[in-house]
C-alpha cells in the first residue's frame, strides 16, 4: 500500500489525523478503500492493496500507525460481524468497503480468554464466554485455545456455573465441536453432565438448546464417520481410529449416559412440544441423529424405548402445529428414519426360541385368545392353526412380514383383548370352510400397507409430504383388520375367497390412505369402519378393468422393490452430478433467517460442489458469466457439514433482480423455487432461488442426499422420476414373460430335502 503521508514504500495509505480522531479523505488523490478503527477508538481511512496478504496489511497498518507492539500481535476484523480478515476473504472485504477494526490477534485473544476463564468474577467470566462462543469457530484461535488447555477450563465452567453463563459456555463447546479436532479429551463423565443438564427441569431453554446440539455432535462422532483411511478392524467391531481422533464416540457412548440419566430421552421427546421453535428443532435433530446411528447391540432396546415414549405421536402433533419451514425438513427426516425402522422389523425373523421378546409376544397373543391346545387324530398338537395360521411352524408363518407382522398382530390384540377373544371364538364356531384365518389376514394386511408406503430397503424414495397415518402404522393395521373381517362376513366368504377379500382390502387401503397429509383421522376411521361392502366391490371391479392382477403377485412385488432401490440410487447419482457441475441462482431475500454471512450485494450466485463432497464453492456477481471448470473462479465456500437442513419456499427475489428479469414473480410471498441452507443455531448460510423447477429439484434433493443423517426427497419431480424409472424397468422385465404367456406363481413352495447326500449340483451354462 502507498501512503498519502508519503510513508516510504508502504502500500497502505492513511490520511492525516484530525482533532476528533477521525481522518478525512486523502488529499493526494488516492481514494481510500476501507475505514479502520484502532483499539484506542481512532478511525482512519486506508487504501488497501488487494494483492497483499492479510498479514502484510496488518504489518503495514501497524507501521503507519506507529504501533510499538509487534505486528503479529494484531489482526483485522469486520466491525459489523466480528469476522476475522484472512487471505480468503480479504479481497471481498476490500471490494465491499467493509469497516474494519484493528484488534488483538487470535492467539493473543485466546491466551487472554483462557486466563479470564479462571476468574470468579461473574461479569468478567460472562463477557469472556460471550466472546469465546464467536471466536472458537476460527481455526487459529481454536488451536491456541486448545494448546493452552482452554477446553479444560471451559469444561470446569460447565460443571460449576448455571443460567446464561452456562448457556454461553455450552454454546462455545458446541461451536468447538464443529471442528474435527481438539475435543477428543472429552469423556463419558462430561457426556453424562450434559445429559443431566438436559434432563433437569430447572435448565433454561437457552441452556437446553446447545446441550441438545452437543449430544447430537457426540452421536455423529462415530468411528464409522471418520474421514480418510482407518485402521483395519474385524467385522464385529467398529473401525479403529487414532487415539487423538474426535471420531471415537458415537451412539453407544451417548445412549449409555442417557440410560444413566433417568428420564433424559423422555425429556427430549417432551420438548418436541416446546413453544420455543429452536428447542423443538434441536430435540428432533437429536432424535434423528440417534435413529440414524443406533448400532445393532442396542437397536431393540432403543427403538422399544422410543415407542414406549410415544415419539411418533409427538411428531404427528408437531406436523399439525408447526408453522415454520425449519421443522419440515427434520420431520421428513424422521419419517425416513421410521421407514428404515419399519423395514428392519419386517426383515427381522421371528425366532421365539432364540428371542425372549418374540416368545413373550406370541404367548400374550395366545393367552388373550383364551383357547386351549388340542391334539389331532395323528397325534399332532393343534395350536396356532386355531388363530388362522396355515401351519404350526410359527417361524415360517412370519417369514415374509417378520417382527413387524408379529408386532402388528400383538397390537391388534392389545387394542381390545376381549374383542379379539370374541372374534376368535366366533370364527371357531363356524364350519371350517367358512372361518376367516385371522392371523393370515393380519400378515396380508402388513404386506398391503408395506406396499402402499413403499417399505422396501432403505433408499432415497421417501415421501415429500407429511404422512401422519404412516407414523400410526399399527393403528391403521387395526382398522384394516376390522375392515377385512367385516368384508369376509358381509360377503359370506369361504376359505377359497381369501384372495378376493384381500383384493377388496387393497382397494380400500389405496382409497382411504390417499392425501393423508390433509385428511383427518376420524375420516380415515369412517372409510374403514363404515364403508359398505357393495360400494367397495363396485369400485374394485372398475379398478380391475384398468389394472392387471399380475402386479399384485409376490415375485413381481419383490422385483419392484429391487428396481426401486436401483432407480433411487441412479437418481441420486444424477442429482449429485448436477451439484458437481454447478448452477446459477438468484440471491434471495429472507427476513426470517439471520445468519453469520452478510447479505450478498450482487443478485447472482454460481454454486458448485467440490469433488470431495465437503464444500459448496460459490461466487457472487452482478451478472452471469462463463464459469471455468474447477474452483478458481469460486473464492467463497460453505461447508456441507455445517448445513443442518434445507428449507424450501423461504425467500423472495431482491427488487433489483425483479426489475432486470421480468420473468421473475413480483409477489411478496416466498418463491416456490427458493431454498435456504440452514444451520442448527445460526440461521441461514445461503438463501437462493433456482432459475427453473428442474434446477430446484436437482439441488434441494441433491443436497439432502449428501447430508449424513438424511435421505428424504423434497421435490415431487425427483419422487416422480424414481417411480417412473421403476415402472418402466418393471414393464421391460415382465415383457418377455407376458409375451410368452409364462405363468408367474403367487409364491414358491420348497420341495422336500434330499433323502441322502448322494447328489451334486450341475454346472449351469
XYZ file of C-alpha atoms in Angstrom, residues 95-553:
459
model
C -14.272 -4.703 -2.636
C -17.289 -4.214 -0.342
C -15.548 -1.327 1.510
C -16.154 -3.051 4.844
C -15.393 -1.068 8.011
C -12.553 -2.921 9.785
C -11.204 -2.998 13.342
C -7.572 -3.469 14.375
C -7.742 -5.917 17.283
C -5.695 -8.485 19.157
C -4.525 -11.407 17.035
C -6.421 -14.676 17.643
C -3.561 -16.251 19.610
C -3.369 -13.210 21.909
C -7.153 -13.190 22.301
C -7.133 -16.918 23.090
C -4.448 -16.522 25.777
C -6.395 -13.692 27.444
C -9.706 -15.571 27.395
C -8.170 -18.761 28.823
C -6.805 -16.683 31.692
C -10.153 -14.957 32.268
C -11.980 -18.301 32.425
C -10.241 -18.913 35.748
C -11.635 -15.674 37.242
C -14.507 -15.956 39.664
C -15.865 -12.535 38.746
C -19.255 -13.263 37.164
C -19.290 -10.261 34.822
C -15.753 -10.870 33.504
C -16.459 -14.565 33.037
C -19.698 -13.948 31.175
C -18.138 -11.377 28.816
C -15.230 -13.728 28.090
C -17.568 -16.620 27.318
C -19.696 -14.396 25.096
C -16.605 -13.589 23.006
C -15.380 -17.185 23.161
C -18.503 -18.635 21.570
C -17.829 -16.484 18.494
C -14.040 -16.743 18.249
C -13.829 -20.511 18.884
C -15.004 -21.130 15.301
C -11.762 -19.634 13.965
C -9.056 -22.220 13.413
C -6.153 -20.027 14.560
C -7.959 -19.050 17.739
C -9.165 -22.601 18.397
C -5.670 -24.084 18.062
C -4.196 -21.601 20.538
C -7.151 -22.058 22.886
C -6.715 -25.851 22.846
C -2.912 -25.654 23.227
C -3.344 -23.539 26.367
C -5.740 -26.115 27.946
C -8.646 -23.782 27.362
C -11.025 -26.701 26.858
C -10.266 -27.977 30.350
C -11.030 -24.536 31.802
C -14.226 -24.352 29.752
C -15.375 -27.777 30.996
C -14.773 -26.610 34.576
C -17.074 -23.641 33.942
C -19.802 -26.012 32.694
C -19.517 -28.103 35.858
C -19.796 -25.089 38.167
C -21.922 -22.387 36.507
C -25.610 -22.007 35.654
C -28.001 -19.659 33.854
C -26.765 -17.516 30.975
C -23.119 -18.121 31.875
C -23.669 -21.857 31.438
C -25.530 -21.219 28.158
C -22.555 -19.257 26.755
C -20.112 -21.984 27.851
C -22.193 -24.756 26.254
C -22.524 -22.779 23.024
C -18.744 -22.367 22.956
C -18.287 -26.155 23.261
C -20.927 -26.706 20.576
C -19.071 -24.392 18.188
C -15.721 -26.009 19.017
C -17.220 -29.394 18.094
C -17.763 -28.118 14.551
C -14.016 -28.679 14.154
C -12.769 -32.221 13.562
C -10.035 -31.952 16.177
C -9.371 -30.579 19.641
C -12.152 -32.172 21.731
C -11.135 -35.833 21.814
C -10.244 -35.421 25.525
C -13.918 -35.042 26.462
C -15.031 -38.188 28.282
C -18.103 -40.125 29.394
C -18.460 -38.073 32.579
C -18.710 -34.900 30.528
C -21.363 -36.506 28.331
C -23.249 -37.529 31.477
C -23.033 -33.954 32.764
C -24.603 -32.703 29.518
C -27.334 -35.349 29.886
C -28.014 -34.153 33.449
C -28.243 -30.541 32.296
C -30.631 -31.548 29.544
C -32.850 -33.650 31.806
C -33.050 -31.091 34.614
C -36.463 -29.379 34.843
C -34.678 -26.235 36.059
C -32.494 -25.788 32.965
C -33.307 -22.707 30.888
C -34.277 -23.028 27.236
C -31.114 -21.244 26.119
C -29.131 -23.835 28.115
C -31.009 -26.845 26.730
C -30.560 -25.802 23.089
C -26.738 -26.069 22.988
C -26.787 -29.092 25.340
C -29.014 -30.952 22.880
C -26.790 -29.939 19.957
C -23.672 -31.159 21.840
C -25.202 -34.622 22.346
C -26.032 -34.715 18.632
C -22.380 -33.943 17.822
C -21.241 -36.793 20.075
C -23.646 -39.223 18.387
C -22.340 -38.289 14.934
C -18.680 -38.541 16.051
C -18.829 -42.247 15.294
C -15.692 -44.154 14.204
C -17.565 -45.179 11.056
C -17.875 -41.491 10.094
C -14.171 -40.732 10.456
C -12.736 -39.145 7.285
C -9.868 -40.773 5.442
C -8.435 -44.275 5.941
C -8.985 -46.069 9.242
C -7.056 -48.929 10.771
C -8.187 -52.445 9.974
C -10.823 -53.978 12.224
C -12.859 -57.145 12.446
C -16.368 -57.063 11.008
C -17.875 -57.358 14.504
C -16.145 -54.350 15.998
C -16.183 -50.684 14.972
C -13.332 -49.275 12.860
C -10.234 -48.317 14.835
C -9.302 -44.623 14.853
C -6.227 -42.812 16.252
C -6.326 -42.099 19.995
C -6.493 -38.341 19.452
C -9.336 -38.556 16.932
C -12.653 -36.947 17.845
C -14.384 -39.779 15.973
C -14.279 -42.100 18.979
C -17.698 -41.517 20.484
C -20.911 -42.411 18.634
C -24.343 -43.718 19.592
C -23.115 -46.198 22.202
C -21.341 -43.553 24.310
C -24.293 -41.163 24.322
C -27.062 -43.718 24.837
C -25.263 -45.319 27.797
C -25.082 -41.953 29.548
C -28.708 -41.206 28.681
C -29.613 -44.501 30.349
C -27.736 -43.353 33.463
C -29.639 -40.094 33.446
C -33.116 -41.444 34.054
C -35.820 -39.755 32.017
C -33.437 -37.899 29.709
C -34.832 -39.416 26.493
C -38.362 -38.747 27.713
C -37.392 -35.113 28.357
C -36.035 -34.767 24.815
C -39.272 -36.168 23.351
C -41.424 -33.944 25.577
C -39.539 -30.900 24.316
C -40.812 -31.605 20.805
C -43.905 -29.777 22.049
C -41.902 -26.768 23.224
C -43.178 -23.335 22.233
C -39.544 -22.453 21.510
C -39.027 -23.450 17.882
C -35.255 -23.818 18.185
C -35.714 -26.134 21.167
C -38.164 -28.348 19.281
C -35.847 -28.309 16.256
C -32.757 -29.333 18.243
C -34.676 -32.073 20.054
C -35.945 -33.589 16.803
C -32.486 -33.343 15.246
C -31.039 -35.269 18.211
C -33.709 -37.974 17.879
C -32.996 -38.245 14.140
C -29.285 -38.499 14.801
C -29.822 -41.276 17.354
C -32.070 -43.134 14.909
C -29.522 -42.795 12.112
C -26.580 -44.046 14.176
C -28.087 -46.653 16.512
C -25.951 -49.802 16.487
C -27.130 -53.405 16.373
C -26.245 -54.090 20.009
C -28.714 -51.509 21.373
C -31.180 -51.325 18.472
C -34.016 -53.297 20.077
C -33.656 -51.505 23.403
C -33.541 -48.018 21.905
C -36.408 -48.479 19.440
C -38.542 -50.105 22.140
C -37.964 -47.156 24.473
C -38.807 -44.657 21.729
C -42.082 -46.493 21.015
C -42.983 -46.601 24.720
C -42.426 -42.853 24.980
C -44.813 -42.247 22.027
C -42.289 -40.365 19.906
C -44.458 -40.905 16.814
C -47.425 -39.237 18.480
C -45.244 -36.274 19.449
C -44.044 -35.831 15.849
C -47.602 -36.168 14.490
C -48.630 -33.379 16.848
C -45.692 -31.353 15.559
C -46.919 -31.897 11.981
C -50.254 -30.278 12.723
C -48.897 -27.403 14.808
C -45.722 -26.321 13.035
C -45.831 -23.103 11.047
C -42.190 -22.710 10.021
C -40.130 -24.256 7.252
C -37.202 -25.187 9.500
C -39.149 -28.058 11.062
C -40.387 -29.506 7.773
C -37.035 -30.966 6.772
C -36.497 -32.535 10.207
C -39.974 -34.088 10.216
C -39.344 -35.609 6.777
C -36.010 -36.925 8.079
C -37.868 -38.547 10.974
C -40.313 -40.159 8.554
C -37.401 -41.526 6.524
C -35.830 -42.946 9.682
C -39.097 -44.643 10.674
C -39.275 -46.185 7.174
C -35.865 -47.732 7.888
C -37.009 -48.915 11.314
C -40.147 -50.464 9.806
C -38.164 -52.178 7.064
C -35.717 -53.618 9.566
C -38.586 -55.023 11.634
C -40.147 -56.517 8.510
C -36.908 -58.296 7.634
C -36.168 -59.482 11.197
C -37.068 -63.165 11.558
C -39.450 -64.196 14.327
C -37.499 -66.673 16.449
C -39.328 -67.464 19.706
C -36.742 -69.991 20.804
C -33.842 -67.557 20.440
C -35.553 -64.233 21.292
C -37.405 -63.986 24.637
C -39.300 -60.868 23.472
C -40.679 -62.749 20.461
C -41.731 -65.636 22.671
C -43.469 -63.314 25.164
C -45.424 -61.572 22.370
C -46.610 -64.901 20.978
C -47.546 -66.092 24.464
C -49.528 -62.864 25.053
C -51.450 -63.382 21.789
C -52.217 -66.987 22.693
C -53.275 -66.184 26.250
C -55.553 -63.380 25.018
C -57.356 -65.790 22.697
C -58.470 -67.869 25.740
C -58.064 -71.046 23.712
C -56.512 -74.380 24.616
C -54.187 -76.615 22.699
C -55.627 -79.747 21.147
C -54.217 -82.910 19.627
C -55.440 -84.070 16.215
C -56.064 -87.751 15.312
C -52.484 -88.012 14.069
C -51.148 -87.018 17.481
C -50.006 -83.563 16.318
C -50.541 -80.511 18.556
C -53.039 -78.013 17.127
C -52.462 -74.523 18.499
C -51.591 -71.766 16.049
C -53.921 -73.062 13.333
C -56.803 -72.105 15.615
C -55.789 -68.445 15.246
C -55.762 -68.679 11.478
C -52.178 -69.600 10.667
C -51.685 -72.093 7.846
C -49.397 -74.322 9.892
C -47.901 -74.791 13.357
C -44.488 -73.585 12.135
C -44.598 -70.059 13.552
C -41.184 -69.089 12.134
C -42.318 -69.907 8.607
C -45.682 -68.177 9.098
C -43.929 -64.846 9.779
C -41.268 -65.399 7.112
C -42.490 -62.577 4.811
C -43.545 -59.975 7.400
C -41.043 -60.704 10.182
C -41.140 -58.954 13.520
C -43.301 -56.196 12.001
C -46.069 -58.754 11.422
C -45.784 -60.054 14.989
C -45.879 -56.517 16.402
C -48.943 -55.667 14.320
C -50.836 -58.776 15.430
C -49.851 -58.111 19.046
C -51.052 -54.503 18.787
C -54.318 -55.671 17.221
C -54.866 -57.938 20.236
C -53.755 -55.286 22.705
C -56.184 -52.751 21.230
C -59.037 -54.760 22.813
C -58.176 -58.267 24.128
C -61.833 -59.078 24.865
C -62.915 -58.259 21.315
C -60.032 -60.344 19.949
C -61.110 -63.332 22.041
C -64.712 -62.994 20.838
C -63.589 -62.772 17.176
C -61.510 -65.943 17.531
C -64.305 -67.875 19.246
C -66.813 -66.645 16.655
C -64.654 -67.927 13.795
C -64.104 -71.297 15.500
C -67.860 -71.687 15.916
C -68.278 -71.637 12.124
C -67.712 -74.558 9.766
C -64.006 -74.852 8.938
C -64.550 -73.781 5.325
C -66.211 -70.527 6.458
C -63.649 -69.450 9.050
C -61.646 -66.287 8.447
C -57.912 -67.005 9.003
C -57.309 -64.081 11.370
C -53.524 -64.390 11.714
C -53.044 -64.919 7.991
C -55.228 -61.871 7.293
C -53.098 -59.816 9.694
C -49.909 -60.729 7.833
C -51.516 -59.992 4.467
C -52.561 -56.522 5.646
C -48.975 -55.864 6.799
C -47.898 -56.662 3.224
C -50.579 -54.357 1.776
C -49.566 -51.433 3.996
C -45.861 -52.046 3.312
C -46.551 -51.978 -0.401
C -48.639 -48.800 -0.123
C -45.946 -46.931 1.842
C -43.049 -48.466 -0.121
C -41.412 -50.116 2.883
C -38.599 -51.503 0.798
C -34.883 -51.484 1.526
C -33.741 -48.069 2.798
C -33.450 -45.912 -0.290
C -33.996 -42.293 -1.231
C -37.565 -42.672 -2.466
C -39.107 -41.387 0.748
C -42.231 -39.172 0.657
C -42.113 -35.441 0.037
C -45.135 -34.722 2.246
C -46.118 -35.466 5.823
C -47.537 -38.958 6.415
C -49.209 -38.976 9.832
C -51.076 -42.201 9.040
C -47.803 -43.981 8.290
C -46.493 -42.989 11.715
C -49.704 -44.588 13.053
C -48.884 -47.853 11.228
C -50.188 -50.141 13.974
C -53.491 -48.267 14.327
C -54.049 -48.287 10.582
C -53.340 -52.027 10.612
C -56.008 -52.499 13.279
C -58.559 -50.519 11.250
C -57.751 -52.532 8.128
C -58.106 -55.786 10.110
C -61.614 -54.846 11.216
C -62.407 -53.954 7.600
C -61.108 -57.332 6.382
C -63.180 -59.233 8.959
C -66.300 -57.230 8.063
C -65.841 -57.811 4.332
C -65.353 -61.529 5.000
C -68.569 -61.697 7.000
C -70.731 -59.487 4.765
C -69.664 -61.290 1.587
C -70.192 -64.748 3.097
C -66.659 -65.721 2.134
C -65.157 -69.181 2.393
C -61.560 -70.410 2.535
C -61.067 -70.099 -1.220
C -62.154 -66.443 -1.187
C -59.162 -65.207 0.820
C -57.539 -63.644 -2.255
C -60.782 -61.923 -3.221
C -61.187 -60.305 0.231
C -57.518 -59.327 0.162
C -58.116 -57.548 -3.153
C -61.079 -55.678 -1.609
C -58.882 -54.608 1.293
C -56.099 -53.496 -1.056
C -58.583 -51.335 -2.942
C -59.851 -49.751 0.275
C -56.328 -49.146 1.603
C -55.446 -47.326 -1.593
C -58.512 -45.071 -1.378
C -58.563 -44.487 2.382
C -54.880 -43.542 2.649
C -54.711 -41.094 -0.250
C -53.968 -37.429 0.589
C -53.176 -38.428 4.162
C -51.366 -35.156 4.866
C -54.727 -33.360 4.572
C -57.193 -35.993 5.853
C -58.376 -36.010 9.492
C -58.086 -39.267 11.439
C -61.837 -39.577 12.024
C -62.430 -39.611 8.243
C -59.939 -42.474 7.900
C -61.816 -44.401 10.587
C -65.087 -43.871 8.726
C -63.515 -45.129 5.481
C -62.537 -48.418 7.115
C -65.368 -48.970 9.587
C -68.425 -47.671 7.723
C -67.790 -48.272 4.006
C -70.346 -50.747 2.629
C -69.290 -53.988 1.001
C -71.270 -53.384 -2.203
C -69.651 -49.938 -2.740
C -66.187 -51.398 -2.223
C -66.927 -54.277 -4.580
C -68.262 -51.995 -7.340
C -65.213 -49.749 -7.124
C -62.857 -52.717 -7.135
C -64.473 -54.101 -10.280
C -63.835 -50.798 -12.018
C -60.206 -50.880 -10.888
C -59.770 -54.435 -12.165
C -60.808 -53.322 -15.624
C -57.870 -50.937 -15.700
C -55.276 -52.986 -13.810
C -53.549 -56.313 -14.163
C -53.581 -58.740 -11.254
C -50.026 -59.676 -12.245
C -48.592 -56.687 -10.331
C -50.002 -57.909 -7.024
C -48.138 -61.228 -7.061
